[in-house]
Tab-separated table of C-alpha atoms and ligand atoms in Angstrom:
chain	number	residue	atom	x	y	z
P	1	UNK	CA	3.372	12.282	13.521
P	2	UNK	CA	7.158	12.175	13.779
P	3	UNK	CA	9.128	10.021	16.177
P	4	UNK	CA	12.678	11.295	16.194
P	5	UNK	CA	13.056	10.594	19.902
P	6	UNK	CA	12.462	6.843	19.487
P	7	UNK	CA	16.104	5.935	19.015
P	8	UNK	CA	15.698	2.244	19.873
P	9	UNK	CA	13.628	1.388	16.830
P	10	UNK	CA	16.252	-0.492	14.826
P	11	UNK	CA	17.685	-2.445	17.745
P	12	UNK	CA	15.187	-5.291	17.526
P	13	UNK	CA	13.687	-7.322	14.685
P	14	UNK	CA	10.521	-6.087	12.930
P	15	UNK	CA	8.476	-8.856	14.592
P	16	UNK	CA	9.414	-7.570	18.036
P	17	UNK	CA	9.015	-3.938	17.019
P	18	UNK	CA	5.451	-4.647	15.877
P	19	UNK	CA	4.457	-5.552	19.417
P	20	UNK	CA	5.758	-2.331	21.005
P	21	UNK	CA	5.743	0.288	18.275
P	22	UNK	CA	3.941	3.538	19.068
P	23	UNK	CA	3.480	2.819	22.756
P	24	UNK	CA	4.285	5.675	25.086
P	25	UNK	CA	3.418	5.638	28.758
P	26	UNK	CA	2.058	9.189	28.534
P	27	UNK	CA	-0.440	8.021	25.899
P	28	UNK	CA	-1.245	4.466	26.988
P	29	UNK	CA	-0.890	4.744	30.762
P	30	UNK	CA	-0.804	1.238	32.234
P	31	UNK	CA	-2.772	-0.500	29.467
P	32	UNK	CA	-1.154	-2.483	26.666
P	33	UNK	CA	-2.812	-1.001	23.576
P	34	UNK	CA	-3.494	2.719	23.207
P	35	UNK	CA	-7.067	3.510	24.326
P	36	UNK	CA	-9.576	5.291	22.110
P	37	UNK	CA	-9.346	9.023	22.801
P	38	UNK	CA	-12.452	10.578	21.280
P	39	UNK	CA	-11.942	14.309	21.190
P	40	UNK	CA	-12.656	17.305	19.058
P	41	UNK	CA	-12.033	19.956	21.701
P	42	UNK	CA	-8.967	19.921	23.903
P	43	UNK	CA	-9.280	22.177	26.937
P	44	UNK	CA	-6.455	24.479	28.019
P	45	UNK	CA	-5.546	25.441	31.575
P	46	UNK	CA	-5.225	29.082	30.603
P	47	UNK	CA	-5.108	31.530	27.722
P	48	UNK	CA	-1.315	31.493	27.935
P	49	UNK	CA	-1.299	27.710	27.476
P	50	UNK	CA	-3.723	27.948	24.530
P	51	UNK	CA	-1.498	30.532	22.849
P	52	UNK	CA	1.611	28.415	23.371
P	53	UNK	CA	-0.096	25.303	21.952
P	54	UNK	CA	-1.468	27.228	18.967
P	55	UNK	CA	1.928	28.623	18.114
P	56	UNK	CA	3.916	25.424	18.595
P	57	UNK	CA	2.630	23.186	15.754
P	58	UNK	CA	4.582	20.284	17.279
P	59	UNK	CA	3.584	16.657	16.899
P	60	UNK	CA	2.018	14.847	19.813
P	61	UNK	CA	0.655	17.940	21.545
P	62	UNK	CA	-2.990	18.569	22.311
P	63	UNK	CA	-4.368	21.323	20.138
P	64	UNK	CA	-7.676	20.500	18.429
P	65	UNK	CA	-9.207	17.222	17.270
P	66	UNK	CA	-8.272	17.728	13.627
P	67	UNK	CA	-4.639	17.230	14.619
P	68	UNK	CA	-5.556	13.995	16.384
P	69	UNK	CA	-5.080	12.725	19.897
P	70	UNK	CA	-2.994	9.892	21.377
P	71	UNK	CA	-4.854	7.112	19.521
P	72	UNK	CA	-3.951	8.535	16.105
P	73	UNK	CA	-0.483	9.707	17.251
P	74	UNK	CA	0.341	6.268	18.572
P	75	UNK	CA	-0.652	4.541	15.305
P	76	UNK	CA	1.288	7.063	13.217
P	77	UNK	CA	4.335	6.654	15.429
P	78	UNK	CA	4.069	2.852	15.235
P	79	UNK	CA	4.032	3.016	11.424
P	80	UNK	CA	7.044	5.342	11.472
P	81	UNK	CA	8.909	2.904	13.694
P	82	UNK	CA	8.142	0.092	11.248
P	83	UNK	CA	9.350	2.073	8.213
P	84	UNK	CA	13.156	2.195	7.981
P	85	UNK	CA	14.325	5.702	7.082
P	86	UNK	CA	11.069	7.436	8.049
P	87	UNK	CA	10.956	10.582	10.157
P	88	UNK	CA	7.165	10.664	10.393
P	89	UNK	CA	3.852	9.303	9.141
P	90	UNK	CA	0.633	11.058	8.153
P	91	UNK	CA	-2.675	9.158	8.404
P	92	UNK	CA	-5.478	9.611	5.868
P	93	UNK	CA	-9.120	8.470	5.813
P	94	UNK	CA	-8.403	5.986	2.973
P	95	UNK	CA	-5.582	4.764	0.781
P	96	UNK	CA	-6.886	6.879	-2.086
P	97	UNK	CA	-6.859	9.942	0.194
P	98	UNK	CA	-3.207	9.124	0.962
P	99	UNK	CA	-2.407	8.948	-2.764
P	100	UNK	CA	-4.072	12.340	-3.292
P	101	UNK	CA	-2.423	13.816	-0.194
P	102	UNK	CA	1.034	12.692	-1.309
P	103	UNK	CA	0.726	13.924	-4.886
P	104	UNK	CA	-0.742	17.261	-3.799
P	105	UNK	CA	2.084	17.699	-1.275
P	106	UNK	CA	4.685	17.381	-4.029
P	107	UNK	CA	3.139	18.821	-7.210
P	108	UNK	CA	2.142	22.343	-8.216
P	109	UNK	CA	0.454	23.594	-11.398
P	110	UNK	CA	2.736	23.163	-14.396
P	111	UNK	CA	4.518	20.121	-12.913
P	112	UNK	CA	4.591	16.685	-14.534
P	113	UNK	CA	4.188	13.331	-12.838
P	114	UNK	CA	5.417	10.149	-14.509
P	115	UNK	CA	3.279	7.228	-13.418
P	116	UNK	CA	4.058	3.544	-13.613
P	117	UNK	CA	1.655	1.957	-16.108
P	118	UNK	CA	0.778	-0.875	-13.716
P	119	UNK	CA	-0.457	1.536	-11.018
P	120	UNK	CA	-3.725	1.026	-9.146
P	121	UNK	CA	-6.559	2.447	-11.240
P	122	UNK	CA	-7.604	5.301	-8.879
P	123	UNK	CA	-3.939	6.459	-8.844
P	124	UNK	CA	-4.133	6.692	-12.621
P	125	UNK	CA	-7.462	8.520	-12.389
P	126	UNK	CA	-5.849	10.984	-10.001
P	127	UNK	CA	-3.306	11.858	-12.689
P	128	UNK	CA	-5.752	11.918	-15.592
P	129	UNK	CA	-8.525	13.664	-13.634
P	130	UNK	CA	-7.904	15.806	-10.552
P	131	UNK	CA	-4.245	16.615	-11.228
P	132	UNK	CA	-4.959	17.473	-14.849
P	133	UNK	CA	-7.749	19.840	-13.767
P	134	UNK	CA	-5.280	21.511	-11.407
P	135	UNK	CA	-2.835	22.125	-14.250
P	136	UNK	CA	-0.436	19.235	-13.822
P	137	UNK	CA	0.516	16.936	-16.661
P	138	UNK	CA	1.306	13.225	-16.633
P	139	UNK	CA	2.728	10.414	-18.718
P	140	UNK	CA	2.613	6.683	-18.092
P	141	UNK	CA	5.724	4.530	-18.368
P	142	UNK	CA	6.521	0.835	-18.552
P	143	UNK	CA	8.291	0.222	-15.207
P	144	UNK	CA	10.131	-2.779	-16.698
P	145	UNK	CA	11.804	-0.706	-19.424
P	146	UNK	CA	14.487	1.301	-17.628
P	147	UNK	CA	15.989	2.794	-20.826
P	148	UNK	CA	12.583	4.086	-21.976
P	149	UNK	CA	11.994	5.533	-18.499
P	150	UNK	CA	15.316	7.356	-18.654
P	151	UNK	CA	14.366	8.862	-22.030
P	152	UNK	CA	10.956	9.895	-20.697
P	153	UNK	CA	12.544	11.581	-17.666
P	154	UNK	CA	14.886	13.540	-19.943
P	155	UNK	CA	11.970	14.525	-22.172
P	156	UNK	CA	9.439	15.517	-19.471
P	157	UNK	CA	11.703	16.687	-16.618
P	158	UNK	CA	9.080	15.438	-14.102
P	159	UNK	CA	8.640	16.788	-10.594
P	160	UNK	CA	7.417	13.384	-9.365
P	161	UNK	CA	7.493	9.707	-10.259
P	162	UNK	CA	4.724	7.425	-8.966
P	163	UNK	CA	5.656	3.763	-8.523
P	164	UNK	CA	3.846	0.598	-7.531
P	165	UNK	CA	5.645	-2.716	-7.151
P	166	UNK	CA	4.408	-5.333	-7.648
P	167	UNK	CA	1.555	-3.932	-9.728
P	168	UNK	CA	-1.486	-4.904	-7.697
P	169	UNK	CA	-3.239	-6.622	-10.643
P	170	UNK	CA	-0.472	-7.826	-12.953
P	171	UNK	CA	2.111	-8.398	-10.203
P	172	UNK	CA	5.302	-7.405	-12.011
P	173	UNK	CA	8.118	-6.228	-9.744
P	174	UNK	CA	10.158	-3.283	-10.985
P	175	UNK	CA	13.686	-2.207	-10.168
P	176	UNK	CA	12.905	0.486	-7.598
P	177	UNK	CA	16.573	1.322	-6.772
P	178	UNK	CA	17.335	1.853	-10.494
P	179	UNK	CA	14.173	3.854	-11.262
P	180	UNK	CA	14.490	6.074	-8.181
P	181	UNK	CA	18.187	6.736	-8.910
P	182	UNK	CA	17.255	8.030	-12.379
P	183	UNK	CA	14.459	10.134	-10.872
P	184	UNK	CA	16.752	11.545	-8.172
P	185	UNK	CA	19.462	12.483	-10.675
P	186	UNK	CA	16.848	14.447	-12.597
P	187	UNK	CA	15.617	16.214	-9.449
P	188	UNK	CA	12.318	14.298	-9.305
P	189	UNK	CA	10.627	13.034	-6.133
P	190	UNK	CA	9.873	9.284	-6.035
P	191	UNK	CA	6.616	8.184	-4.432
P	192	UNK	CA	5.652	4.543	-4.051
P	193	UNK	CA	2.475	2.646	-3.278
P	194	UNK	CA	3.891	-0.120	-1.052
P	195	UNK	CA	0.573	-1.606	0.043
P	196	UNK	CA	1.402	-5.093	-1.307
P	197	UNK	CA	4.594	-5.667	0.666
P	198	UNK	CA	4.185	-3.274	3.622
P	199	UNK	CA	7.438	-2.221	5.330
P	200	UNK	CA	7.828	-5.821	6.517
P	201	UNK	CA	8.363	-6.921	2.916
P	202	UNK	CA	9.958	-3.894	1.244
P	203	UNK	CA	11.883	-1.010	2.826
P	204	UNK	CA	10.801	1.563	0.253
P	205	UNK	CA	12.606	4.604	1.670
P	206	UNK	CA	15.864	2.683	2.019
P	207	UNK	CA	15.491	1.479	-1.577
P	208	UNK	CA	15.369	5.026	-2.909
P	209	UNK	CA	11.796	6.308	-2.531
P	210	UNK	CA	11.155	9.718	-0.932
P	211	UNK	CA	7.556	9.053	0.135
P	212	UNK	CA	5.987	5.639	0.766
P	213	UNK	CA	2.227	5.265	0.755
P	214	UNK	CA	0.100	2.361	2.056
P	215	UNK	CA	-3.561	1.544	2.121
P	216	UNK	CA	-4.009	0.515	5.758
P	217	UNK	CA	-7.414	-0.882	4.753
P	218	UNK	CA	-5.463	-3.969	3.587
P	219	UNK	CA	-2.779	-5.764	5.648
P	220	UNK	CA	-2.573	-3.338	8.561
P	221	UNK	CA	-6.317	-3.357	9.282
P	222	UNK	CA	-6.368	-7.018	8.286
P	223	UNK	CA	-10.012	-7.642	9.221
P	224	UNK	CA	-11.895	-5.972	6.334
P	225	UNK	CA	-13.589	-3.496	8.643
P	226	UNK	CA	-11.777	-0.183	8.259
P	227	UNK	CA	-10.647	2.325	5.637
P	228	UNK	CA	-7.393	4.214	6.137
P	229	UNK	CA	-4.175	5.191	4.404
P	230	UNK	CA	-0.745	6.438	5.371
P	231	UNK	CA	2.301	8.193	3.945
P	232	UNK	CA	5.700	7.971	5.606
P	233	UNK	CA	8.786	9.964	4.665
P	234	UNK	CA	12.037	11.514	5.803
P	235	UNK	CA	11.841	14.907	7.519
P	236	UNK	CA	11.562	17.182	4.478
P	237	UNK	CA	8.720	15.340	2.793
P	238	UNK	CA	7.038	14.445	6.067
P	239	UNK	CA	6.714	18.194	6.787
P	240	UNK	CA	5.209	18.784	3.337
P	241	UNK	CA	2.778	15.867	3.721
P	242	UNK	CA	1.695	17.053	7.164
P	243	UNK	CA	1.187	20.647	6.010
P	244	UNK	CA	-0.906	19.595	3.009
P	245	UNK	CA	-2.945	17.165	5.084
P	246	UNK	CA	-3.721	19.897	7.625
P	247	UNK	CA	-4.690	22.280	4.841
P	248	UNK	CA	-7.021	19.657	3.363
P	249	UNK	CA	-8.532	18.955	6.790
P	250	UNK	CA	-7.618	15.255	6.664
P	251	UNK	CA	-8.209	13.361	9.895
P	252	UNK	CA	-8.948	9.732	10.837
P	253	UNK	CA	-11.302	8.690	13.597
P	254	UNK	CA	-9.809	7.432	16.875
P	255	UNK	CA	-11.973	4.301	16.653
P	256	UNK	CA	-10.520	3.415	13.260
P	257	UNK	CA	-7.009	4.263	14.444
P	258	UNK	CA	-7.444	1.864	17.375
P	259	UNK	CA	-8.632	-0.888	15.001
P	260	UNK	CA	-5.652	-0.273	12.713
P	261	UNK	CA	-3.240	-0.350	15.679
P	262	UNK	CA	-4.765	-3.631	16.813
P	263	UNK	CA	-4.392	-5.062	13.306
P	264	UNK	CA	-0.787	-3.897	13.090
P	265	UNK	CA	0.212	-6.026	16.102
P	266	UNK	CA	-0.641	-9.264	14.265
P	267	UNK	CA	0.282	-8.184	10.737
P	268	UNK	CA	3.558	-10.116	10.756
P	269	UNK	CA	2.060	-13.512	11.563
P	270	UNK	CA	-0.893	-12.942	9.246
P	271	UNK	CA	1.414	-12.056	6.356
P	272	UNK	CA	3.603	-15.087	7.003
P	273	UNK	CA	0.613	-17.407	6.996
P	274	UNK	CA	-1.055	-15.927	3.908
P	275	UNK	CA	2.266	-15.872	2.016
P	276	UNK	CA	2.887	-19.580	2.678
P	277	UNK	CA	-0.685	-20.468	1.710
P	278	UNK	CA	-0.544	-18.259	-1.411
P	279	UNK	CA	2.600	-20.041	-2.599
P	280	UNK	CA	1.014	-23.453	-2.112
P	281	UNK	CA	-2.135	-22.382	-3.958
P	282	UNK	CA	-0.188	-20.621	-6.742
P	283	UNK	CA	1.887	-23.776	-7.339
P	284	UNK	CA	-1.259	-25.871	-7.523
P	285	UNK	CA	-2.924	-23.438	-9.940
P	286	UNK	CA	0.140	-23.426	-12.216
P	287	UNK	CA	-0.328	-27.172	-12.737
P	288	UNK	CA	-3.998	-26.933	-13.791
P	289	UNK	CA	-4.924	-27.249	-17.487
P	290	UNK	CA	-7.439	-24.377	-17.237
P	291	UNK	CA	-4.671	-21.958	-16.173
P	292	UNK	CA	-2.142	-20.528	-18.650
P	293	UNK	CA	-0.177	-18.336	-16.312
P	294	UNK	CA	0.215	-17.562	-12.623
P	295	UNK	CA	1.429	-14.046	-11.804
P	296	UNK	CA	3.097	-14.311	-8.408
P	297	UNK	CA	6.605	-12.846	-7.937
P	298	UNK	CA	7.227	-15.016	-4.901
P	299	UNK	CA	7.345	-18.136	-7.133
P	300	UNK	CA	10.786	-19.086	-8.433
P	301	UNK	CA	9.534	-19.506	-12.015
P	302	UNK	CA	7.956	-16.029	-12.164
P	303	UNK	CA	9.755	-13.507	-14.439
P	304	UNK	CA	9.781	-11.046	-11.497
P	305	UNK	CA	11.204	-13.497	-8.974
P	306	UNK	CA	14.863	-12.454	-9.302
P	307	UNK	CA	14.091	-8.797	-8.514
P	308	UNK	CA	11.680	-9.791	-5.769
P	309	UNK	CA	14.291	-12.046	-4.149
P	310	UNK	CA	16.918	-9.287	-4.425
P	311	UNK	CA	14.875	-6.443	-2.923
P	312	UNK	CA	12.026	-7.887	-0.857
P	313	UNK	CA	12.095	-9.463	2.588
P	314	UNK	CA	8.537	-10.754	2.512
P	315	UNK	CA	5.390	-11.163	0.486
P	316	UNK	CA	1.666	-11.450	0.984
P	317	UNK	CA	-1.347	-13.442	-0.124
P	318	UNK	CA	-2.224	-11.363	-3.204
P	319	UNK	CA	-1.548	-12.800	-6.684
P	320	UNK	CA	-3.307	-13.312	-10.016
P	321	UNK	CA	-3.719	-16.049	-12.599
P	322	UNK	CA	-4.790	-16.116	-16.233
P	323	UNK	CA	-7.358	-18.560	-17.604
P	324	UNK	CA	-6.879	-20.454	-20.857
P	325	UNK	CA	-10.540	-20.106	-21.778
P	326	UNK	CA	-11.684	-18.044	-24.784
P	327	UNK	CA	-14.968	-17.339	-23.033
P	328	UNK	CA	-15.004	-13.706	-21.804
P	329	UNK	CA	-17.329	-14.843	-18.998
P	330	UNK	CA	-14.929	-17.572	-17.819
P	331	UNK	CA	-13.537	-15.737	-14.794
P	332	UNK	CA	-17.072	-14.850	-13.684
P	333	UNK	CA	-18.102	-18.514	-13.946
P	334	UNK	CA	-15.129	-19.611	-11.862
P	335	UNK	CA	-15.645	-17.109	-9.048
P	336	UNK	CA	-19.404	-17.748	-8.980
P	337	UNK	CA	-18.697	-21.426	-8.264
P	338	UNK	CA	-16.393	-20.666	-5.314
P	339	UNK	CA	-17.786	-21.234	-1.835
P	340	UNK	CA	-14.840	-20.355	0.402
P	341	UNK	CA	-13.734	-17.181	-1.409
P	342	UNK	CA	-15.776	-14.011	-1.191
P	343	UNK	CA	-16.214	-11.939	-4.358
P	344	UNK	CA	-15.193	-8.437	-3.415
P	345	UNK	CA	-12.851	-5.517	-3.703
P	346	UNK	CA	-9.951	-4.868	-1.393
P	347	UNK	CA	-7.588	-7.516	-0.054
P	348	UNK	CA	-5.293	-8.294	2.866
P	349	UNK	CA	-8.088	-9.425	5.217
P	350	UNK	CA	-8.323	-12.732	7.072
P	351	UNK	CA	-10.954	-14.013	4.622
P	352	UNK	CA	-9.907	-15.031	1.119
P	353	UNK	CA	-11.318	-13.069	-1.819
P	354	UNK	CA	-11.486	-13.679	-5.583
P	355	UNK	CA	-11.959	-10.977	-8.210
P	356	UNK	CA	-12.186	-11.241	-12.025
P	357	UNK	CA	-9.691	-8.758	-13.475
P	358	UNK	CA	-8.423	-7.499	-16.830
P	359	UNK	CA	-4.891	-6.414	-15.901
P	360	UNK	CA	-4.221	-4.771	-19.258
P	361	UNK	CA	-7.463	-2.806	-19.541
P	362	UNK	CA	-6.119	0.678	-18.854
P	363	UNK	CA	-2.551	0.373	-20.000
P	364	UNK	CA	-0.943	2.924	-22.270
P	365	UNK	CA	2.819	2.339	-22.150
P	366	UNK	CA	3.065	-1.285	-21.196
P	367	UNK	CA	1.856	-4.474	-22.864
P	368	UNK	CA	-0.206	-6.692	-20.563
P	369	UNK	CA	1.270	-10.027	-19.494
P	370	UNK	CA	-1.524	-11.753	-21.396
P	371	UNK	CA	-1.176	-9.636	-24.534
P	372	UNK	CA	2.571	-10.235	-24.454
P	373	UNK	CA	1.875	-13.943	-24.697
P	374	UNK	CA	-0.962	-13.480	-27.173
P	375	UNK	CA	-3.320	-14.840	-24.541
P	376	UNK	CA	-6.801	-13.924	-23.412
P	377	UNK	CA	-7.381	-11.207	-20.850
P	378	UNK	CA	-9.533	-13.407	-18.617
P	379	UNK	CA	-7.818	-13.381	-15.260
P	380	UNK	CA	-8.625	-13.678	-11.575
P	381	UNK	CA	-6.939	-12.013	-8.619
P	382	UNK	CA	-6.881	-13.916	-5.348
P	383	UNK	CA	-6.330	-12.487	-1.900
P	384	UNK	CA	-5.403	-15.458	0.249
P	385	UNK	CA	-6.481	-15.185	3.862
P	386	UNK	CA	-6.042	-17.364	6.911
P	387	UNK	CA	-8.123	-20.412	5.945
P	388	UNK	CA	-6.551	-23.853	5.514
P	389	UNK	CA	-4.974	-23.759	2.019
P	390	UNK	CA	-6.218	-27.290	1.318
P	391	UNK	CA	-9.811	-26.064	1.617
P	392	UNK	CA	-9.054	-23.143	-0.698
P	393	UNK	CA	-7.474	-25.472	-3.279
P	394	UNK	CA	-10.531	-27.748	-3.152
P	395	UNK	CA	-12.699	-24.673	-3.708
P	396	UNK	CA	-10.612	-23.500	-6.684
P	397	UNK	CA	-10.788	-27.013	-8.152
P	398	UNK	CA	-14.580	-26.683	-7.976
P	399	UNK	CA	-14.399	-23.308	-9.722
P	400	UNK	CA	-12.032	-24.425	-12.500
P	401	UNK	CA	-14.168	-27.526	-13.111
P	402	UNK	CA	-16.841	-25.186	-14.530
P	403	UNK	CA	-14.564	-24.522	-17.527
P	404	UNK	CA	-14.342	-26.723	-20.576
P	405	UNK	CA	-10.690	-27.794	-21.050
P	406	UNK	CA	-11.195	-29.622	-24.383
S	1	LIG	C1	-2.553	-1.046	-4.500
S	1	LIG	C2	-3.614	-0.237	-3.845
S	1	LIG	N1	-3.321	1.012	-3.467
S	1	LIG	C3	-4.230	1.802	-2.886
S	1	LIG	C4	-5.515	1.357	-2.669
S	1	LIG	C5	-6.525	2.299	-2.092
S	1	LIG	O1	-6.769	2.047	-0.775
S	1	LIG	P1	-8.188	2.349	-0.083
S	1	LIG	O2	-9.113	1.291	-0.573
S	1	LIG	O3	-7.851	2.247	1.369
S	1	LIG	O4	-8.607	3.708	-0.493
S	1	LIG	C6	-5.873	0.065	-3.037
S	1	LIG	C7	-7.247	-0.428	-2.801
S	1	LIG	O5	-7.655	-1.450	-3.309
S	1	LIG	C8	-4.900	-0.752	-3.656
S	1	LIG	O6	-5.197	-1.985	-4.074
């Protein structure tokens, strides 16, 4: 869904834009949030009108349910309005579907994609599995080693570069403007998974990316009850994304779109709250004897903080920490003792979650933060929600107390 006629979108701050984005009187009528339009079939007044609609292929026009209805159009337009530099946004039934949709919109058989070695595991599997089967090749790169990336680009002449910053397990921030400039000079398209920061925290298209992808299942949904993804881009790549998505028959349900739109309205305040709490909790964890390292770019002492402070305008509640213990079961023991944190996948919801992780497990080009320090791979990722941080700290103290610090 493109929104080129919404010229007012940069006149107000993102917080204000969040409350109005995607609202059009012709879609919402006199209600505040866009209603749920459940529709597969759209009826035409006449055969002439059907023919005109079929030929037009314009956004925001009734055609058939697979191209959505006002509930989906309104959400897509809202996301476009929140993404500086975007011409349009395509919605997908999950974040992983958005990753697939974006890569398939850009790549053809024989092309190469260079993928950041800290990328989300299913993104990696896309490259090593589906894309490989379709005749595309890949190589992983260390996103912190710009010179090595430049050499790899010269060697592989990639069609696409896939980026994720911070890496959603190991949390290192990479220099997106520098990496995308190298990619652009070589004629490659830069795609970025910006789920961690959302457009409120990182303006990916303005920082050099051509396509920005988000899992809306995280911060946008915000209530752990929906699956959805999005890709936003300038006009050229938006058209390619839209075409590929139509060809693949991708559509999201109006009920889920309404939930995502509802979540979007409060995303700013939720992110502010979880960021503040995450910083308080991360600082506390860094002072505990059972913890060797906290991986949180928002903290001043983090190796990624300088880049984060330069390029980002916000953060979120997701960060990781490494345990000192030699016991491979240590992270399991800690999370089993937690009472306030759920153990579960995903993140960005109002309820805090804890997950044992091994951030280095799948790496090829990049040493893990723990391996770099000669440490153990026993780590935990926390998604901090909206609870009182003091209660979460008390819970983590209970969890860490299960470990022997002698
Ligand atoms: C960084 C990142 N990108 C993409 C996804 C995929 O999103 P979804 O779960 O909506 O398919 C996830 C899910 O955990 C993620 O963490």
